[in-house]
mmCIF file with all atom_site columns, C-alpha atoms in Angstrom:
data_model
loop_
_atom_site.group_PDB
_atom_site.id
_atom_site.type_symbol
_atom_site.label_atom_id
_atom_site.label_alt_id
_atom_site.label_comp_id
_atom_site.label_asym_id
_atom_site.label_entity_id
_atom_site.label_seq_id
_atom_site.pdbx_PDB_ins_code
_atom_site.Cartn_x
_atom_site.Cartn_y
_atom_site.Cartn_z
_atom_site.occupancy
_atom_site.B_iso_or_equiv
_atom_site.pdbx_formal_charge
_atom_site.auth_seq_id
_atom_site.auth_comp_id
_atom_site.auth_asym_id
_atom_site.auth_atom_id
_atom_site.pdbx_PDB_model_num
ATOM 1   C CA . UNK A 1 1   ? -18.379 -56.096 37.518 1.00 52.00 ? 1   UNK A CA 1
ATOM 2   C CA . UNK A 1 2   ? -21.668 -56.535 39.372 1.00 52.00 ? 2   UNK A CA 1
ATOM 3   C CA . UNK A 1 3   ? -23.558 -56.345 36.062 1.00 53.00 ? 3   UNK A CA 1
ATOM 4   C CA . UNK A 1 4   ? -21.426 -59.112 34.538 1.00 48.00 ? 4   UNK A CA 1
ATOM 5   C CA . UNK A 1 5   ? -21.870 -61.282 37.622 1.00 39.00 ? 5   UNK A CA 1
ATOM 6   C CA . UNK A 1 6   ? -25.665 -60.856 37.576 1.00 43.00 ? 6   UNK A CA 1
ATOM 7   C CA . UNK A 1 7   ? -25.807 -61.677 33.876 1.00 45.00 ? 7   UNK A CA 1
ATOM 8   C CA . UNK A 1 8   ? -23.603 -64.749 34.358 1.00 42.00 ? 8   UNK A CA 1
ATOM 9   C CA . UNK A 1 9   ? -25.837 -65.960 37.195 1.00 40.00 ? 9   UNK A CA 1
ATOM 10  C CA . UNK A 1 10  ? -28.915 -65.458 35.012 1.00 47.00 ? 10  UNK A CA 1
ATOM 11  C CA . UNK A 1 11  ? -27.352 -67.521 32.246 1.00 45.00 ? 11  UNK A CA 1
ATOM 12  C CA . UNK A 1 12  ? -26.358 -70.318 34.619 1.00 43.00 ? 12  UNK A CA 1
ATOM 13  C CA . UNK A 1 13  ? -29.908 -70.419 36.001 1.00 45.00 ? 13  UNK A CA 1
ATOM 14  C CA . UNK A 1 14  ? -31.233 -70.715 32.467 1.00 43.00 ? 14  UNK A CA 1
ATOM 15  C CA . UNK A 1 15  ? -29.205 -73.764 31.572 1.00 44.00 ? 15  UNK A CA 1
ATOM 16  C CA . UNK A 1 16  ? -31.755 -76.352 32.640 1.00 45.00 ? 16  UNK A CA 1
ATOM 17  C CA . UNK A 1 17  ? -31.589 -79.423 30.371 1.00 42.00 ? 17  UNK A CA 1
ATOM 18  C CA . UNK A 1 18  ? -33.216 -78.645 27.031 1.00 49.00 ? 18  UNK A CA 1
ATOM 19  C CA . UNK A 1 19  ? -33.994 -75.072 28.075 1.00 56.00 ? 19  UNK A CA 1
ATOM 20  C CA . UNK A 1 20  ? -37.211 -76.122 29.787 1.00 77.00 ? 20  UNK A CA 1
ATOM 21  C CA . UNK A 1 21  ? -37.508 -72.922 31.848 1.00 87.00 ? 21  UNK A CA 1
ATOM 22  C CA . UNK A 1 22  ? -37.111 -69.265 30.987 1.00 94.00 ? 22  UNK A CA 1
ATOM 23  C CA . UNK A 1 23  ? -33.916 -67.651 32.216 1.00 93.00 ? 23  UNK A CA 1
ATOM 24  C CA . UNK A 1 24  ? -33.856 -65.006 34.914 1.00 94.00 ? 24  UNK A CA 1
ATOM 25  C CA . UNK A 1 25  ? -33.266 -61.589 33.345 1.00 95.00 ? 25  UNK A CA 1
ATOM 26  C CA . UNK A 1 26  ? -31.516 -58.663 35.039 1.00 95.00 ? 26  UNK A CA 1
ATOM 27  C CA . UNK A 1 27  ? -33.910 -55.952 33.802 1.00 95.00 ? 27  UNK A CA 1
ATOM 28  C CA . UNK A 1 28  ? -32.283 -52.571 33.306 1.00 95.00 ? 28  UNK A CA 1
ATOM 29  C CA . UNK A 1 29  ? -28.872 -54.228 32.994 1.00 96.00 ? 29  UNK A CA 1
ATOM 30  C CA . UNK A 1 30  ? -28.946 -56.278 29.775 1.00 97.00 ? 30  UNK A CA 1
ATOM 31  C CA . UNK A 1 31  ? -29.564 -55.346 26.158 1.00 97.00 ? 31  UNK A CA 1
ATOM 32  C CA . UNK A 1 32  ? -31.791 -56.901 23.523 1.00 97.00 ? 32  UNK A CA 1
ATOM 33  C CA . UNK A 1 33  ? -29.874 -59.300 21.290 1.00 97.00 ? 33  UNK A CA 1
ATOM 34  C CA . UNK A 1 34  ? -31.673 -57.871 18.254 1.00 95.00 ? 34  UNK A CA 1
ATOM 35  C CA . UNK A 1 35  ? -32.206 -54.101 18.604 1.00 94.00 ? 35  UNK A CA 1
ATOM 36  C CA . UNK A 1 36  ? -29.734 -53.551 21.480 1.00 95.00 ? 36  UNK A CA 1
ATOM 37  C CA . UNK A 1 37  ? -32.205 -51.556 23.587 1.00 93.00 ? 37  UNK A CA 1
ATOM 38  C CA . UNK A 1 38  ? -31.974 -52.107 27.333 1.00 94.00 ? 38  UNK A CA 1
ATOM 39  C CA . UNK A 1 39  ? -34.565 -54.566 28.632 1.00 94.00 ? 39  UNK A CA 1
ATOM 40  C CA . UNK A 1 40  ? -36.564 -52.387 30.994 1.00 91.00 ? 40  UNK A CA 1
ATOM 41  C CA . UNK A 1 41  ? -39.903 -54.170 31.331 1.00 86.00 ? 41  UNK A CA 1
ATOM 42  C CA . UNK A 1 42  ? -40.602 -57.779 32.140 1.00 92.00 ? 42  UNK A CA 1
ATOM 43  C CA . UNK A 1 43  ? -44.064 -57.436 30.600 1.00 90.00 ? 43  UNK A CA 1
ATOM 44  C CA . UNK A 1 44  ? -42.744 -57.437 27.016 1.00 92.00 ? 44  UNK A CA 1
ATOM 45  C CA . UNK A 1 45  ? -39.502 -59.427 27.400 1.00 96.00 ? 45  UNK A CA 1
ATOM 46  C CA . UNK A 1 46  ? -38.849 -62.504 25.292 1.00 97.00 ? 46  UNK A CA 1
ATOM 47  C CA . UNK A 1 47  ? -36.004 -65.000 25.120 1.00 98.00 ? 47  UNK A CA 1
ATOM 48  C CA . UNK A 1 48  ? -34.507 -68.017 23.439 1.00 97.00 ? 48  UNK A CA 1
ATOM 49  C CA . UNK A 1 49  ? -33.181 -70.679 25.786 1.00 96.00 ? 49  UNK A CA 1
ATOM 50  C CA . UNK A 1 50  ? -31.191 -72.995 23.523 1.00 94.00 ? 50  UNK A CA 1
ATOM 51  C CA . UNK A 1 51  ? -30.676 -76.692 24.136 1.00 91.00 ? 51  UNK A CA 1
ATOM 52  C CA . UNK A 1 52  ? -26.976 -75.785 24.128 1.00 88.00 ? 52  UNK A CA 1
ATOM 53  C CA . UNK A 1 53  ? -25.316 -72.395 23.976 1.00 87.00 ? 53  UNK A CA 1
ATOM 54  C CA . UNK A 1 54  ? -26.034 -68.896 25.195 1.00 93.00 ? 54  UNK A CA 1
ATOM 55  C CA . UNK A 1 55  ? -29.452 -67.523 26.136 1.00 95.00 ? 55  UNK A CA 1
ATOM 56  C CA . UNK A 1 56  ? -30.654 -64.697 23.853 1.00 97.00 ? 56  UNK A CA 1
ATOM 57  C CA . UNK A 1 57  ? -32.877 -62.006 25.374 1.00 98.00 ? 57  UNK A CA 1
ATOM 58  C CA . UNK A 1 58  ? -35.205 -59.554 23.635 1.00 97.00 ? 58  UNK A CA 1
ATOM 59  C CA . UNK A 1 59  ? -37.063 -56.467 24.801 1.00 93.00 ? 59  UNK A CA 1
ATOM 60  C CA . UNK A 1 60  ? -40.240 -57.542 22.994 1.00 93.00 ? 60  UNK A CA 1
ATOM 61  C CA . UNK A 1 61  ? -41.785 -60.355 20.945 1.00 95.00 ? 61  UNK A CA 1
ATOM 62  C CA . UNK A 1 62  ? -41.225 -58.458 17.679 1.00 95.00 ? 62  UNK A CA 1
ATOM 63  C CA . UNK A 1 63  ? -37.450 -58.501 18.207 1.00 95.00 ? 63  UNK A CA 1
ATOM 64  C CA . UNK A 1 64  ? -37.497 -62.225 19.024 1.00 97.00 ? 64  UNK A CA 1
ATOM 65  C CA . UNK A 1 65  ? -39.511 -62.985 15.880 1.00 96.00 ? 65  UNK A CA 1
ATOM 66  C CA . UNK A 1 66  ? -37.198 -60.973 13.640 1.00 95.00 ? 66  UNK A CA 1
ATOM 67  C CA . UNK A 1 67  ? -34.157 -62.652 15.181 1.00 96.00 ? 67  UNK A CA 1
ATOM 68  C CA . UNK A 1 68  ? -35.680 -66.106 14.553 1.00 96.00 ? 68  UNK A CA 1
ATOM 69  C CA . UNK A 1 69  ? -36.568 -65.135 10.969 1.00 95.00 ? 69  UNK A CA 1
ATOM 70  C CA . UNK A 1 70  ? -32.985 -64.055 10.281 1.00 94.00 ? 70  UNK A CA 1
ATOM 71  C CA . UNK A 1 71  ? -31.492 -67.092 12.052 1.00 92.00 ? 71  UNK A CA 1
ATOM 72  C CA . UNK A 1 72  ? -33.193 -69.513 9.669  1.00 80.00 ? 72  UNK A CA 1
ATOM 73  C CA . UNK A 1 73  ? -31.871 -73.019 10.281 1.00 82.00 ? 73  UNK A CA 1
ATOM 74  C CA . UNK A 1 74  ? -29.972 -72.076 13.446 1.00 89.00 ? 74  UNK A CA 1
ATOM 75  C CA . UNK A 1 75  ? -32.944 -72.294 15.838 1.00 92.00 ? 75  UNK A CA 1
ATOM 76  C CA . UNK A 1 76  ? -33.726 -75.939 16.538 1.00 91.00 ? 76  UNK A CA 1
ATOM 77  C CA . UNK A 1 77  ? -36.871 -77.673 17.747 1.00 91.00 ? 77  UNK A CA 1
ATOM 78  C CA . UNK A 1 78  ? -35.197 -78.325 21.121 1.00 93.00 ? 78  UNK A CA 1
ATOM 79  C CA . UNK A 1 79  ? -34.491 -74.617 21.591 1.00 95.00 ? 79  UNK A CA 1
ATOM 80  C CA . UNK A 1 80  ? -37.213 -72.959 23.654 1.00 97.00 ? 80  UNK A CA 1
ATOM 81  C CA . UNK A 1 81  ? -38.674 -69.634 22.594 1.00 97.00 ? 81  UNK A CA 1
ATOM 82  C CA . UNK A 1 82  ? -40.408 -67.728 25.388 1.00 98.00 ? 82  UNK A CA 1
ATOM 83  C CA . UNK A 1 83  ? -42.661 -64.654 25.345 1.00 98.00 ? 83  UNK A CA 1
ATOM 84  C CA . UNK A 1 84  ? -44.825 -63.064 28.019 1.00 96.00 ? 84  UNK A CA 1
ATOM 85  C CA . UNK A 1 85  ? -48.571 -63.532 27.752 1.00 96.00 ? 85  UNK A CA 1
ATOM 86  C CA . UNK A 1 86  ? -49.849 -59.962 27.742 1.00 93.00 ? 86  UNK A CA 1
ATOM 87  C CA . UNK A 1 87  ? -52.944 -60.916 29.770 1.00 92.00 ? 87  UNK A CA 1
ATOM 88  C CA . UNK A 1 88  ? -51.378 -62.975 32.590 1.00 95.00 ? 88  UNK A CA 1
ATOM 89  C CA . UNK A 1 89  ? -47.733 -61.810 32.305 1.00 94.00 ? 89  UNK A CA 1
ATOM 90  C CA . UNK A 1 90  ? -46.678 -65.483 32.522 1.00 96.00 ? 90  UNK A CA 1
ATOM 91  C CA . UNK A 1 91  ? -43.978 -66.912 30.286 1.00 97.00 ? 91  UNK A CA 1
ATOM 92  C CA . UNK A 1 92  ? -45.492 -68.938 27.426 1.00 97.00 ? 92  UNK A CA 1
ATOM 93  C CA . UNK A 1 93  ? -44.068 -70.933 24.523 1.00 97.00 ? 93  UNK A CA 1
ATOM 94  C CA . UNK A 1 94  ? -43.733 -68.508 21.607 1.00 98.00 ? 94  UNK A CA 1
ATOM 95  C CA . UNK A 1 95  ? -44.458 -71.289 19.120 1.00 97.00 ? 95  UNK A CA 1
ATOM 96  C CA . UNK A 1 96  ? -47.903 -71.691 20.703 1.00 97.00 ? 96  UNK A CA 1
ATOM 97  C CA . UNK A 1 97  ? -48.605 -67.967 21.143 1.00 97.00 ? 97  UNK A CA 1
ATOM 98  C CA . UNK A 1 98  ? -50.991 -65.774 19.185 1.00 96.00 ? 98  UNK A CA 1
ATOM 99  C CA . UNK A 1 99  ? -49.492 -62.422 18.195 1.00 95.00 ? 99  UNK A CA 1
ATOM 100 C CA . UNK A 1 100 ? -51.095 -59.004 17.854 1.00 93.00 ? 100 UNK A CA 1
ATOM 101 C CA . UNK A 1 101 ? -49.101 -57.058 15.260 1.00 92.00 ? 101 UNK A CA 1
ATOM 102 C CA . UNK A 1 102 ? -49.848 -53.311 15.078 1.00 88.00 ? 102 UNK A CA 1
ATOM 103 C CA . UNK A 1 103 ? -50.386 -51.512 11.789 1.00 81.00 ? 103 UNK A CA 1
ATOM 104 C CA . UNK A 1 104 ? -48.001 -48.707 12.782 1.00 72.00 ? 104 UNK A CA 1
ATOM 105 C CA . UNK A 1 105 ? -45.453 -47.641 15.392 1.00 65.00 ? 105 UNK A CA 1
ATOM 106 C CA . UNK A 1 106 ? -46.162 -48.035 19.097 1.00 66.00 ? 106 UNK A CA 1
ATOM 107 C CA . UNK A 1 107 ? -44.634 -45.411 21.430 1.00 66.00 ? 107 UNK A CA 1
ATOM 108 C CA . UNK A 1 108 ? -41.777 -46.780 23.539 1.00 64.00 ? 108 UNK A CA 1
ATOM 109 C CA . UNK A 1 109 ? -41.477 -50.058 21.637 1.00 64.00 ? 109 UNK A CA 1
ATOM 110 C CA . UNK A 1 110 ? -39.506 -51.031 18.570 1.00 77.00 ? 110 UNK A CA 1
ATOM 111 C CA . UNK A 1 111 ? -42.259 -53.098 16.914 1.00 88.00 ? 111 UNK A CA 1
ATOM 112 C CA . UNK A 1 112 ? -45.125 -53.185 19.420 1.00 87.00 ? 112 UNK A CA 1
ATOM 113 C CA . UNK A 1 113 ? -45.887 -56.881 18.942 1.00 92.00 ? 113 UNK A CA 1
ATOM 114 C CA . UNK A 1 114 ? -47.841 -58.434 21.813 1.00 92.00 ? 114 UNK A CA 1
ATOM 115 C CA . UNK A 1 115 ? -48.198 -62.144 22.571 1.00 95.00 ? 115 UNK A CA 1
ATOM 116 C CA . UNK A 1 116 ? -51.191 -63.961 24.022 1.00 94.00 ? 116 UNK A CA 1
ATOM 117 C CA . UNK A 1 117 ? -51.841 -67.499 25.160 1.00 94.00 ? 117 UNK A CA 1
ATOM 118 C CA . UNK A 1 118 ? -55.113 -67.700 23.202 1.00 92.00 ? 118 UNK A CA 1
ATOM 119 C CA . UNK A 1 119 ? -56.801 -66.153 20.201 1.00 90.00 ? 119 UNK A CA 1
ATOM 120 C CA . UNK A 1 120 ? -59.845 -64.921 22.150 1.00 86.00 ? 120 UNK A CA 1
ATOM 121 C CA . UNK A 1 121 ? -57.761 -62.508 24.225 1.00 88.00 ? 121 UNK A CA 1
ATOM 122 C CA . UNK A 1 122 ? -55.654 -61.543 21.215 1.00 88.00 ? 122 UNK A CA 1
ATOM 123 C CA . UNK A 1 123 ? -58.771 -60.744 19.182 1.00 84.00 ? 123 UNK A CA 1
ATOM 124 C CA . UNK A 1 124 ? -60.137 -58.637 22.056 1.00 84.00 ? 124 UNK A CA 1
ATOM 125 C CA . UNK A 1 125 ? -56.875 -56.656 22.277 1.00 80.00 ? 125 UNK A CA 1
ATOM 126 C CA . UNK A 1 126 ? -56.185 -56.051 18.617 1.00 78.00 ? 126 UNK A CA 1
ATOM 127 C CA . UNK A 1 127 ? -57.759 -52.556 18.198 1.00 81.00 ? 127 UNK A CA 1
ATOM 128 C CA . UNK A 1 128 ? -56.859 -52.070 14.535 1.00 81.00 ? 128 UNK A CA 1
ATOM 129 C CA . UNK A 1 129 ? -53.891 -54.470 14.601 1.00 88.00 ? 129 UNK A CA 1
ATOM 130 C CA . UNK A 1 130 ? -53.861 -57.895 13.011 1.00 90.00 ? 130 UNK A CA 1
ATOM 131 C CA . UNK A 1 131 ? -53.798 -61.231 14.826 1.00 93.00 ? 131 UNK A CA 1
ATOM 132 C CA . UNK A 1 132 ? -51.574 -64.066 13.634 1.00 94.00 ? 132 UNK A CA 1
ATOM 133 C CA . UNK A 1 133 ? -49.937 -67.282 14.818 1.00 96.00 ? 133 UNK A CA 1
ATOM 134 C CA . UNK A 1 134 ? -46.211 -68.028 15.159 1.00 96.00 ? 134 UNK A CA 1
ATOM 135 C CA . UNK A 1 135 ? -45.764 -69.956 11.885 1.00 96.00 ? 135 UNK A CA 1
ATOM 136 C CA . UNK A 1 136 ? -47.672 -67.426 9.765  1.00 96.00 ? 136 UNK A CA 1
ATOM 137 C CA . UNK A 1 137 ? -45.886 -64.436 11.289 1.00 95.00 ? 137 UNK A CA 1
ATOM 138 C CA . UNK A 1 138 ? -42.487 -66.091 10.828 1.00 95.00 ? 138 UNK A CA 1
ATOM 139 C CA . UNK A 1 139 ? -43.292 -66.888 7.187  1.00 94.00 ? 139 UNK A CA 1
ATOM 140 C CA . UNK A 1 140 ? -44.318 -63.235 6.615  1.00 92.00 ? 140 UNK A CA 1
ATOM 141 C CA . UNK A 1 141 ? -41.075 -61.949 8.121  1.00 92.00 ? 141 UNK A CA 1
ATOM 142 C CA . UNK A 1 142 ? -39.012 -64.222 5.870  1.00 92.00 ? 142 UNK A CA 1
ATOM 143 C CA . UNK A 1 143 ? -40.626 -62.981 2.647  1.00 88.00 ? 143 UNK A CA 1
#
């Protein structure tokens, strides 16, 4: 009961007009809308705050990107896509983010994709991974 109430309150808080703010997330109590893992860490969380409808939450940027790729045509320009900047831990617009995509599995994460506000920090963090922007990564996932 308490879990449902917390989740409902988080969704209500997220319903600002046009999804202009990220929703509050009850970490440890909600599951990723893509891989169904429990969202444990704020650091990697991502979300879609739609202009209308239900907020979708993800345990990492890789899950959000795969969800968007599969939802082709159902995610509108007015829907806000949020990821955490790995450097500052602030919420940033996923469409403006630069992604570091690992070559192989990352322990404790489904895909291990990290998001950054700028390419300089992403390049510095890549360590054998590749760096890409939102549009390119989305196109790759759809092929």
